[in-house]
Coordinates of C-alpha atoms and ligand atoms in Angstrom, one line a residue:
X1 CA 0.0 0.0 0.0
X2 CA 2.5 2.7 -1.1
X3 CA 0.2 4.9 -3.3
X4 CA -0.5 7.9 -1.7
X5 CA -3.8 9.1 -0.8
X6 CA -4.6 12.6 -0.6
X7 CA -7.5 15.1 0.9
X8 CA -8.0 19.0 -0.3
X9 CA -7.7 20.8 3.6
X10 CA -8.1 24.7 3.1
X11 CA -6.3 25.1 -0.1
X12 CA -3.4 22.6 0.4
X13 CA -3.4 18.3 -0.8
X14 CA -2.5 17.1 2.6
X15 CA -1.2 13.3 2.3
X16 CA -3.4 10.9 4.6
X17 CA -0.9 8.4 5.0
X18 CA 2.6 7.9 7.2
X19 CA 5.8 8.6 5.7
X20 CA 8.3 6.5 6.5
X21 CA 12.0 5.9 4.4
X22 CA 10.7 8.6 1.9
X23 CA 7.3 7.0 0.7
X24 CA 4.1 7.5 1.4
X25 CA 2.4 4.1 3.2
X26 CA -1.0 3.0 4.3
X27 CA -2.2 1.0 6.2
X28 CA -5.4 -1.3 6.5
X29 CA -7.5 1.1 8.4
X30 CA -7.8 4.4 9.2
X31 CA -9.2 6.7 11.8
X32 CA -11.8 10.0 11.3
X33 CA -10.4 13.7 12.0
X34 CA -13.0 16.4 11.7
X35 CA -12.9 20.0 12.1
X36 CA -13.5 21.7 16.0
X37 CA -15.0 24.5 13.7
X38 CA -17.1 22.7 12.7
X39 CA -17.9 18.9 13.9
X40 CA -19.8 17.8 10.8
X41 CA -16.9 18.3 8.7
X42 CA -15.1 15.2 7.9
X43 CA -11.3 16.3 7.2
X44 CA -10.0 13.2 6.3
X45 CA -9.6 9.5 7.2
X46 CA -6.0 8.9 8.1
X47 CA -3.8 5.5 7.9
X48 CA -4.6 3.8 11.7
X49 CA -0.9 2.6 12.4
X50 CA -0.2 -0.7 13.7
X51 CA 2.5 -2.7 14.9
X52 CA 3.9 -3.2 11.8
X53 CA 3.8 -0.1 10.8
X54 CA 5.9 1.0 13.8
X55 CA 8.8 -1.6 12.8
X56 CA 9.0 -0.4 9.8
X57 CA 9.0 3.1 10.8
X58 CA 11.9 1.9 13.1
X59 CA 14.0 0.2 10.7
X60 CA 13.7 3.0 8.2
X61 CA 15.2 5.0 10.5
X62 CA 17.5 2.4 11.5
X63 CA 18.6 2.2 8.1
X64 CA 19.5 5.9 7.8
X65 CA 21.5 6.0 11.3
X66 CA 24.4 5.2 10.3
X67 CA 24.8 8.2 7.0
X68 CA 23.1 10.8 9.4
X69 CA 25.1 10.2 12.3
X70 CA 28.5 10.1 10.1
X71 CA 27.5 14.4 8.9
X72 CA 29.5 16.5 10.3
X73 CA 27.5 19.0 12.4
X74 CA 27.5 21.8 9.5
X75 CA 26.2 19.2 7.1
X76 CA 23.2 18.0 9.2
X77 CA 22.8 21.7 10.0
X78 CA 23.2 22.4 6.2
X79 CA 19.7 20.4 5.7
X80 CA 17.9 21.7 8.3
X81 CA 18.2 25.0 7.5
X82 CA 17.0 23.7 4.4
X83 CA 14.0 22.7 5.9
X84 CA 13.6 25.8 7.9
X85 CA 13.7 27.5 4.3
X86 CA 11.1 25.8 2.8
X87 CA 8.4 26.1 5.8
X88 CA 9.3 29.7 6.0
X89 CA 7.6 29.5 2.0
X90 CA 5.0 27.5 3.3
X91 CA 3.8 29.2 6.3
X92 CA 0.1 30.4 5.3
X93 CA -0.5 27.1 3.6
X94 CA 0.3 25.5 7.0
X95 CA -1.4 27.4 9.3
X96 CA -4.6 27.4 7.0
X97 CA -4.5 23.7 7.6
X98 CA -3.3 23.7 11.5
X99 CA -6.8 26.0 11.6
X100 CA -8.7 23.4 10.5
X101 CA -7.5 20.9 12.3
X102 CA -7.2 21.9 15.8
X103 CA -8.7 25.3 15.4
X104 CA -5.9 27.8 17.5
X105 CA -6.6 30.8 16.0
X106 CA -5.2 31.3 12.4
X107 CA -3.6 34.7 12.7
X108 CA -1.8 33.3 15.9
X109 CA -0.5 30.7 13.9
X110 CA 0.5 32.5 10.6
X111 CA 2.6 35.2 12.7
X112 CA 3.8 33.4 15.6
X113 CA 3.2 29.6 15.4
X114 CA 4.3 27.9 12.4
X115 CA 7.6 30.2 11.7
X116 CA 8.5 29.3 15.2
X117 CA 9.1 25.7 13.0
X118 CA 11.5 27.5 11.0
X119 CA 12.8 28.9 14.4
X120 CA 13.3 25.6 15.6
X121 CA 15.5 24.0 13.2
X122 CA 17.7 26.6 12.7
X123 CA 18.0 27.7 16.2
X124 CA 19.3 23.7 16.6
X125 CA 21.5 24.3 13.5
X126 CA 23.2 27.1 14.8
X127 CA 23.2 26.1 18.4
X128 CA 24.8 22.2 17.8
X129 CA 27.3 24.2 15.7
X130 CA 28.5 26.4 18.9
X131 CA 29.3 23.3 21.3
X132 CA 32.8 22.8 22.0
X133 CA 33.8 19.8 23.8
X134 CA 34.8 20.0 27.1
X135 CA 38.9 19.2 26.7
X136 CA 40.4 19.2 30.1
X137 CA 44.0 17.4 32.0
X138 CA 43.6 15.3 35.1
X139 CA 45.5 12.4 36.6
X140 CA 47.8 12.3 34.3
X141 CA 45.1 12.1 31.1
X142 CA 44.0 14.6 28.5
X143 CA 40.1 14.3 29.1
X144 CA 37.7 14.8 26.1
X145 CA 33.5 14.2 26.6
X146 CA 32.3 14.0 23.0
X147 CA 28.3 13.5 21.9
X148 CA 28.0 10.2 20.3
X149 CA 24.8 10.5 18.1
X150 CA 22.1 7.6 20.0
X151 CA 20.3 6.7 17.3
X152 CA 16.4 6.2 16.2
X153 CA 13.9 8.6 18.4
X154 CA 10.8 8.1 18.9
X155 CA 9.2 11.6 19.1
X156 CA 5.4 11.6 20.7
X157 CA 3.3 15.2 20.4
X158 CA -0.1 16.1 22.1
X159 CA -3.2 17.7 20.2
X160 CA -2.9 21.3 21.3
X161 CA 0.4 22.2 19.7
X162 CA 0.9 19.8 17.1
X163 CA 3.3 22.0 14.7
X164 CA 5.3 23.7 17.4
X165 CA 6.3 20.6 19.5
X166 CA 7.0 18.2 16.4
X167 CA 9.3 21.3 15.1
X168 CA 10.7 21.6 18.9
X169 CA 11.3 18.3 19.7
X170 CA 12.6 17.0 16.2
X171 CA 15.1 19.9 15.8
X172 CA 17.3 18.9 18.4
X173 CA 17.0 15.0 17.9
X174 CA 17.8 15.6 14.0
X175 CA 21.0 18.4 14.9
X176 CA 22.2 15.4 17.4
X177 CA 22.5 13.0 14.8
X178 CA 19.6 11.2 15.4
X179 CA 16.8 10.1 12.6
X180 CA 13.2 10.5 14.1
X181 CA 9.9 8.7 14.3
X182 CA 7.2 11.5 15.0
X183 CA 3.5 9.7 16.0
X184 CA 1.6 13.0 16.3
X185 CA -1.9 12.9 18.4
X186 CA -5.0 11.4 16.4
X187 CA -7.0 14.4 17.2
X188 CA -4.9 16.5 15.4
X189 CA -2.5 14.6 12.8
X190 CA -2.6 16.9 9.3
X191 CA -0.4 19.6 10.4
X192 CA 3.1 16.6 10.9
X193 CA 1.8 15.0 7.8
X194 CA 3.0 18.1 5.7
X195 CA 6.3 17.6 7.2
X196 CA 6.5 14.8 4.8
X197 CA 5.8 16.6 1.8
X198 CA 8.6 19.8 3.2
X199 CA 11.0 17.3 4.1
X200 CA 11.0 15.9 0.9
X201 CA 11.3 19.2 -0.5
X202 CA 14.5 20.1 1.5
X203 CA 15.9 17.0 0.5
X204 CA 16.2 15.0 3.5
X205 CA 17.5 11.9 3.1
X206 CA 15.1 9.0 3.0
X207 CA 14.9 7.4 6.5
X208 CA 15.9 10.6 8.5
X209 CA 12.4 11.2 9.1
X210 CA 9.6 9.1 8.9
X211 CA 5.9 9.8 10.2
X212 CA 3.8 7.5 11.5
X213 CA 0.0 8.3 12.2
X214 CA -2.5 6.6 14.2
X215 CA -3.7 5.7 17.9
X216 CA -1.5 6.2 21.1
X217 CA -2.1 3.1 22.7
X218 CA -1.8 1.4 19.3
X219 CA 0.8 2.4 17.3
X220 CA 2.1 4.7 19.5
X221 CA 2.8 2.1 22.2
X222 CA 4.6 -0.4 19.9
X223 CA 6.9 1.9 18.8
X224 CA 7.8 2.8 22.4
X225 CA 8.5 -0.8 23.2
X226 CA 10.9 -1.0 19.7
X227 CA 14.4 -2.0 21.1
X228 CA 16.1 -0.5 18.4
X229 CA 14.7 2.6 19.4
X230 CA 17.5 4.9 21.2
X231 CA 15.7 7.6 23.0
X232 CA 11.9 8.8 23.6
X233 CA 11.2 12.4 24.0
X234 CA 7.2 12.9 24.6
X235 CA 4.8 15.4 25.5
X236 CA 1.2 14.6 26.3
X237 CA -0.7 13.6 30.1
X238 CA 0.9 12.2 33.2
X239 CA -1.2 9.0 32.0
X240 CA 0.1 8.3 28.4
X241 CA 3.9 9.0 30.1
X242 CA 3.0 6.5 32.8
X243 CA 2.8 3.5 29.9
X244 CA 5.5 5.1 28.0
X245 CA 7.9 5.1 31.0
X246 CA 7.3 1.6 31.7
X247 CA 8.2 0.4 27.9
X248 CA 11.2 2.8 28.0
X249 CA 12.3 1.2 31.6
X250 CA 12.0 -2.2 29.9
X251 CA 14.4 -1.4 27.2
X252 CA 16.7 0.7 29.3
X253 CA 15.7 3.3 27.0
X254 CA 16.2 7.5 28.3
X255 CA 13.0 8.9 28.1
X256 CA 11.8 12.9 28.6
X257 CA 8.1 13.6 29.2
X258 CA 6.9 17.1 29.5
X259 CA 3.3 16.4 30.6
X260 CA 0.2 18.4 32.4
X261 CA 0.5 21.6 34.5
X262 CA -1.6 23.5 36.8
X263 CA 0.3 26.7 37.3
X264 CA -0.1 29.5 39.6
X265 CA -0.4 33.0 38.6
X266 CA 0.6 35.1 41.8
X267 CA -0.8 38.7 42.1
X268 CA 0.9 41.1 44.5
X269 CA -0.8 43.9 46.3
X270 CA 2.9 46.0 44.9
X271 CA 2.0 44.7 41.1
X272 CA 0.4 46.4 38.0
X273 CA -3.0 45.2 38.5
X274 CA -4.4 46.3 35.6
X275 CA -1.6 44.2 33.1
X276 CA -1.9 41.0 36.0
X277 CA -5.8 41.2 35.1
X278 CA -5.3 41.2 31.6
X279 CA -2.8 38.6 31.4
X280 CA -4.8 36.8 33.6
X281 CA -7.9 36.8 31.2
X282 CA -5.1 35.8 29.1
X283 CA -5.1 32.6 29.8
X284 CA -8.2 32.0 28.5
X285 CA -6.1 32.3 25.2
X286 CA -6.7 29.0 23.0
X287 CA -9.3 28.0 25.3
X288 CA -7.0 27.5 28.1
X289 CA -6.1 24.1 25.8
X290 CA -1.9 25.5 27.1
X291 CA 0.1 23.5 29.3
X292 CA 2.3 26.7 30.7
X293 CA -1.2 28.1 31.1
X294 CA -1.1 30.2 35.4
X295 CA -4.7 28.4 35.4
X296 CA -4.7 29.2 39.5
X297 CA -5.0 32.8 40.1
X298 CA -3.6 33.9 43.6
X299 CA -4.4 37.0 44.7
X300 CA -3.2 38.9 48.0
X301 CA -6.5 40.1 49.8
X302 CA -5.7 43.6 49.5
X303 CA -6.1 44.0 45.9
X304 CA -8.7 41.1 45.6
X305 CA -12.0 43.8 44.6
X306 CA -9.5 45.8 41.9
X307 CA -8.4 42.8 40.8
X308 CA -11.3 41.4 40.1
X309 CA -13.2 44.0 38.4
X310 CA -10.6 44.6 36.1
X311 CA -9.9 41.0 35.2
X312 CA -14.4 40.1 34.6
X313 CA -13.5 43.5 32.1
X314 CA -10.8 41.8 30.2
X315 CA -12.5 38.7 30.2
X316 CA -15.3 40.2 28.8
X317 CA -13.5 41.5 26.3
X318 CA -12.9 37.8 24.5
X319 CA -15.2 36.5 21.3
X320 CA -15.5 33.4 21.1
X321 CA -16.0 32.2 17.0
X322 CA -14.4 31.3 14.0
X323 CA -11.1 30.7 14.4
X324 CA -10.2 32.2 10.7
X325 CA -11.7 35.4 11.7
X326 CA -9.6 38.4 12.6
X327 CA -12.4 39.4 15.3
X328 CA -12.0 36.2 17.2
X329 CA -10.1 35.9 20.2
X330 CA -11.3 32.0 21.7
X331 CA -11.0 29.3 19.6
X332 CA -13.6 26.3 19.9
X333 CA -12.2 23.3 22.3
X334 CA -10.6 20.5 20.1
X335 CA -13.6 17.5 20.1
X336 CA -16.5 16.7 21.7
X337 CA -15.1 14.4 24.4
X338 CA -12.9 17.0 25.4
X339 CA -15.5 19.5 25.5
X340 CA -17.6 16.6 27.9
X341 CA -14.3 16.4 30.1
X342 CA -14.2 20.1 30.6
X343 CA -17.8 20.5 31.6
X344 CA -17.5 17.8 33.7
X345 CA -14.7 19.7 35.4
X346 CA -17.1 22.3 36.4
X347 CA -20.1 20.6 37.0
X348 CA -18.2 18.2 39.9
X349 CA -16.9 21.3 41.1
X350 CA -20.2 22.8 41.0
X351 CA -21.6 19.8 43.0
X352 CA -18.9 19.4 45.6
X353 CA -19.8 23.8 46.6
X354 CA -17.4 25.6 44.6
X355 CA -18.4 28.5 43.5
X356 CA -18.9 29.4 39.4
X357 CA -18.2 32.8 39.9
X358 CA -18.2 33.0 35.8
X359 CA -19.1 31.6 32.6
X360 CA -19.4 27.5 33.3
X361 CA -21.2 26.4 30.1
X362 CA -21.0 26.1 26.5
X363 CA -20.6 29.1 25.1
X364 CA -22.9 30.9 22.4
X365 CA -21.7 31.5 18.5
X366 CA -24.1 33.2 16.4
X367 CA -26.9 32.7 18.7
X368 CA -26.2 28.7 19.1
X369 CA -25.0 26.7 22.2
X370 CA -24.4 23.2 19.6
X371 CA -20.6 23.9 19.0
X372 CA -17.3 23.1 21.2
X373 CA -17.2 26.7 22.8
X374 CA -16.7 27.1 26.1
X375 CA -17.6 29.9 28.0
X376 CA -14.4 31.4 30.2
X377 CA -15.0 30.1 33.1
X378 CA -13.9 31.2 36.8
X379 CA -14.4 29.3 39.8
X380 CA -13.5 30.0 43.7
X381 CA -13.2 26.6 45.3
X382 CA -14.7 25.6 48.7
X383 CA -11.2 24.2 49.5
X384 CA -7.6 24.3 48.0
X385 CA -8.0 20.1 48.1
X386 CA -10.7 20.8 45.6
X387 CA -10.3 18.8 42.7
X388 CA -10.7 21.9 40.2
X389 CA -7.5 23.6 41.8
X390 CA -5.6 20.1 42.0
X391 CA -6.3 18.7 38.0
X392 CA -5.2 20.0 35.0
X393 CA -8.7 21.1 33.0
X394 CA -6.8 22.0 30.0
X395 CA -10.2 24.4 29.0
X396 CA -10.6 28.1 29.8
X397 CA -11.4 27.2 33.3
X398 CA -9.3 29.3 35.7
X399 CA -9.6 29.2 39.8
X400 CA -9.6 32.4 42.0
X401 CA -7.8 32.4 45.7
X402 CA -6.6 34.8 47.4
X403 CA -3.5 34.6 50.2
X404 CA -2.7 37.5 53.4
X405 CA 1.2 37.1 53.2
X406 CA 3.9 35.7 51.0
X407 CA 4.6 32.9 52.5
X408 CA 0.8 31.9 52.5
X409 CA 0.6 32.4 48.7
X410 CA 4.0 30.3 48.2
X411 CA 2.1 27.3 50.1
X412 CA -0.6 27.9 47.8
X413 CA 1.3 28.1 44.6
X414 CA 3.5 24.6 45.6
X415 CA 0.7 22.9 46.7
X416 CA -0.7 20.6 43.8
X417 CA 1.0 17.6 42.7
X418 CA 2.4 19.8 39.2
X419 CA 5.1 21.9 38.6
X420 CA 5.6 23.0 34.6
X421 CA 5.0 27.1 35.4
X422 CA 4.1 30.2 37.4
X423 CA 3.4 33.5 36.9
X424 CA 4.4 36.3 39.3
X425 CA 3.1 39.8 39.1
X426 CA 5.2 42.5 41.2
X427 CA 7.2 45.5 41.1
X428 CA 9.2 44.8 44.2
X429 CA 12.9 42.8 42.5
X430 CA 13.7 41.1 46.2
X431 CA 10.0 39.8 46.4
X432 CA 10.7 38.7 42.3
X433 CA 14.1 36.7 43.3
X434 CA 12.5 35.6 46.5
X435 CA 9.2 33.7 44.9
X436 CA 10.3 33.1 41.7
X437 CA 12.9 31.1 43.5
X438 CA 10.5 29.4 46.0
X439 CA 7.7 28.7 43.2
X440 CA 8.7 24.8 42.2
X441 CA 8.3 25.4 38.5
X442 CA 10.0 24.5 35.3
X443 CA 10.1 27.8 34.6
X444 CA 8.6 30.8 36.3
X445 CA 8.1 34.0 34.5
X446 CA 8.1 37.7 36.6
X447 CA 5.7 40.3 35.1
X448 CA 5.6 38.4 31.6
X449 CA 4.5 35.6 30.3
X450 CA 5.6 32.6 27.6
X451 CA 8.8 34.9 26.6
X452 CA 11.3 31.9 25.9
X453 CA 14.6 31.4 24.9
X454 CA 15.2 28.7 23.1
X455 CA 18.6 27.6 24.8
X456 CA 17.2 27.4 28.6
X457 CA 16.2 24.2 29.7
X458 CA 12.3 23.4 29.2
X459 CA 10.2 20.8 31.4
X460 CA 7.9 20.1 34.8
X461 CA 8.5 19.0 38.2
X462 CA 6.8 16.7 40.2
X463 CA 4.1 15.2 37.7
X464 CA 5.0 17.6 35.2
X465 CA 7.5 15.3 33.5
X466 CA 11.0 14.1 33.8
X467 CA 14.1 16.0 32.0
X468 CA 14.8 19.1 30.5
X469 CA 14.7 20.1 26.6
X470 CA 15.9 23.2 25.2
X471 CA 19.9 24.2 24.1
X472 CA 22.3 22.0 25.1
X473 CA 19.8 19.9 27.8
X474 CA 18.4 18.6 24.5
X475 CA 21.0 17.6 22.3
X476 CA 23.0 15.6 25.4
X477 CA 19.7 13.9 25.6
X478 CA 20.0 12.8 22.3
X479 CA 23.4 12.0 22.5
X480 CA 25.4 9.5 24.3
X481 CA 28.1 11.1 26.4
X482 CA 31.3 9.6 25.8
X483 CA 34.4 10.4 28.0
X484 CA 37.9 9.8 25.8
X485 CA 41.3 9.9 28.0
X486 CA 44.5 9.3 26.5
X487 CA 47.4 9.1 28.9
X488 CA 49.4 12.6 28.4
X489 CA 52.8 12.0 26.5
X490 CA 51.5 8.6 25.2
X491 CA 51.1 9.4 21.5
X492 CA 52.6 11.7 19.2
Ligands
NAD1 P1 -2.1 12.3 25.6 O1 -1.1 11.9 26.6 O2 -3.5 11.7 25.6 O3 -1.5 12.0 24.1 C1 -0.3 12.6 23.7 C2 0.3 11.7 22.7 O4 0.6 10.4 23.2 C3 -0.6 11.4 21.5 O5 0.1 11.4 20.3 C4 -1.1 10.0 21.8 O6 -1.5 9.3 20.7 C5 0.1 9.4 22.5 N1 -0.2 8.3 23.4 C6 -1.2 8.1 24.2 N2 -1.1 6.9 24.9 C7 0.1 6.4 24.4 C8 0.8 5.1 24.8 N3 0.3 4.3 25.7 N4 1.9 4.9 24.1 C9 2.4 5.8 23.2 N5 1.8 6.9 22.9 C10 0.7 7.2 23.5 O7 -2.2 13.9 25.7 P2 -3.1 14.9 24.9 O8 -4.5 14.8 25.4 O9 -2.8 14.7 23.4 O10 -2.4 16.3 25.2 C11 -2.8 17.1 26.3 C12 -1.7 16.9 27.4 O11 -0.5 17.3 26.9 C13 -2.1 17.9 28.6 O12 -1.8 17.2 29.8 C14 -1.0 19.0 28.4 O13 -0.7 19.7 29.5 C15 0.1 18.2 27.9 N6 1.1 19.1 27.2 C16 2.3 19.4 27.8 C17 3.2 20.2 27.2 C18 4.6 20.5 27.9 O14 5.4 21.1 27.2 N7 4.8 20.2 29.1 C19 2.9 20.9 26.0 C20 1.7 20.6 25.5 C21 0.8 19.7 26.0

């Protein structure tokens, strides 16, 4: 089954299949993706990997280990520059189809979203190009560590960011040396398919990276449990990293997971109210469907009423519709079930005497309740054991608390089970240092938020994942460390 199959999404021929050694290839069934925009649009039926597909995925990139890992670090960077070229020409085409598919809105993704692709790979390029290896004497021995490519990779992405986090997480795995098997989620797969048709545009060797579609527990799962497979860098829920940590334990395999958050955004009385309020009705943003997402608003008492009053304005302020549309601000959730899990958020929260203070249902577009809007949502909790301010929602479904002192609000902040981000609003730069150190957070942004730099380390604590990507944290991931001595005086 090697002849491609094709569907029309926006104005682009999106391939339906996986791409794996450099050819399109089916597989006996396939799986529905519609549109969030609109449910009763059928985007296409893609190729439902299996087992067999995953080994073959596995040894196509087998196959091209041994070419890739034998580039220098210019060559390898050479190509994905190349790459980074040809999605810079591709940009409206892809985020026309990204749209469609898991509806963030369009404009978002044309200016900011897909280049960050482009950003990527060439940001790995450069960086790989920049390490020196550490040369140093000792005991008598000149000491060397050098980064021995790894081999295959398995790379797993979630739903919500399908483009960026197959760009973010391949970049590096590619730059070490390594070929890559991306599974994307099956609620949002079109956007990593085009990656095929780019790649083969750039002209990356056959093998270096193959795509496989289909379902987590299916295909997904027996490619983690490959033992040719050298390293496994996920993203996605504590649960899904649960069963992938166990395969990866079985093969001795090092895994990363950057998984669910639940992060604080901390409001000082000494902060800019008004710009905490409206980042805070930020994070309604893509329907609050954002891991880094300060989804716990903490509020010192003082401030609570202004506070308040100027975040309900901001929130106001949003439209839900159409996520093409320039006017719109909140995109619709990404599919019916998760639509039913985020109302059931609130309506068990509802039931156990939280309080909705707003939104809390399905949210109107052009006079109709019948699509996957959902209103933003704010909720004070009867308790901070609550399960609404101790699960991640991943909806626009924020909690309000407020704290009397800083060390209260710190207990608050570090008090779920997560630890990807937090937000802190204040002017004071002690009380800045101070909690941004005591927040336990991947990272933890001061009077800003999602400003990144691509070379500091990236991940959660606590359930919030395991490792770090980003700069150099990524590429010795990918790489086996090798220390060389050679006894000083020894050789010529
Ligand atoms: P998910 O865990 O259900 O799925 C993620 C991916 O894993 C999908 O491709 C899925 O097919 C695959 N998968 C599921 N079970 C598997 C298994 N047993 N073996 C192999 N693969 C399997 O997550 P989701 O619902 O797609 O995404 C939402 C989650 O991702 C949220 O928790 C969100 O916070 C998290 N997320 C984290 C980050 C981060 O950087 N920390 C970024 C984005 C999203």
């Amino acid at each position: 089954m090697s002849d491609d199959r094709r569907v029309e999404v926006g104005g682009s021929s999106v391939s339906t299949l996986h791409y794996i050694g450099g050819r399109r290839v089916g597989s006996p069934s396939s799986f529905e993706d519609r549109s969030p925009l609109d449910w009763s649009v059928k985007l296409a039926d893609v190729a439902r990997g299996d087992a067999d597909t995953a080994a073959a995925a596995v040894e196509a990139a087998q196959a091209a280990f041994p070419a890739w890992a034998a580039l220098t670090t210019a060559e390898r960077g050479e190509h994905l520059h190349r790459l980074a070229d040809v999605i810079d020409a591709n940009i409206d085409r892809i985020a026309e189809v990204e749209c469609l598919d898991m509806a963030m809105l369009q404009e978002s993704l044309r200016s900011r979203v897909i280049p960050r692709g482009a950003v990527n790979l060439r940001n790995y390029a450069d960086h790989a190009l920049k390490h020196e290896e550490r040369v140093w004497s000792s005991k008598g021995t000149a000491n060397r560590v050098i980064r021995m490519p790894a081999g295959p990779a398995v790379i797993i992405t979630p739903w919500n960011a399908p483009w960026m986090l197959a760009t973010w997480k391949l970049a590096p795995a590619l730059a070490a040396g390594n070929p890559v098997i991306l599974k994307p989620a099956e609620w949002s797969p079109l956007s990593a398919s085009m990656l095929g048709d780019l790649a083969d545009e750039a002209g990356l060797p056959p093998g270096v990276l193959n795509i496989v579609q289909g379902i987590g527990e299916e295909v997904g799962a027996a490619l983690v449990a490959d033992p040719r497979v050298a390293r496994i860098s996920f993203t996605g829920s504590p649960e899904a990293a649960r069963h992938i940590g166990v395969a990866a334990a079985r093969n001795i395999v090092p895994f990363t997971a950057e998984l669910g958050g639940k992060g604080p955004l901390m409001v000082f009385a000494d902060a800019d109210i008004d710009a905490s309020a409206k980042k805070a009705a930020g994070q309604y943003d893509d329907s609050g469907q954002v891991c880094l997402a300060g989804t716990r608003i903490l509020v010192e008492e003082s401030v609570r009423d202004e506070f308040l009053e100027r975040f309900h304005r901001y929130s106001d302020a949003h439209v839900p519709g159409d996520s093409r549309e320039p006017t719109t601000t909140m995109s619709p959730l990404i599919h019916p079930d998760h639509l039913a899990s985020v109302d059931g958020f609130v309506r068990r929260a509802r039931d156990a005497g939280d309080r909705v203070v707003r939104g809390g249902r399905v949210a109107e577009v052009d006079g109709r309740r019948d699509g996957l809007w959902y209103e933003p949502t704010l909720i004070e909790p009867a308790s901070n054991d609550a399960e609404i301010v101790q699960r991640e929602v991943f909806g626009p479904v924020l909690t309000f608390q407020t704290f009397a002192t800083e060390e209260e609000g710190v207990a608050l902040a570090n008090s779920t089970p997560y630890g990807l981000s937090g937000i802190v609003y204040t002017t004071s730069r002690e009380r800045a240092e101070r909690v941004g150190r005591a927040v336990r957070a991947g990272t933890v942004w001061v009077n800003t938020f999602l400003v990144r730099d691509l070379t500091a380390p990236f991940g959660g604590c606590g359930i919030s994942g395991i490792g770090r990507e980003g700069g150099d944290y990524a590429l010795d991931f990918h790489s086996d460390l090798k220390t060389l001595q050679i006894l000083e005086d020894s050789t010529g």
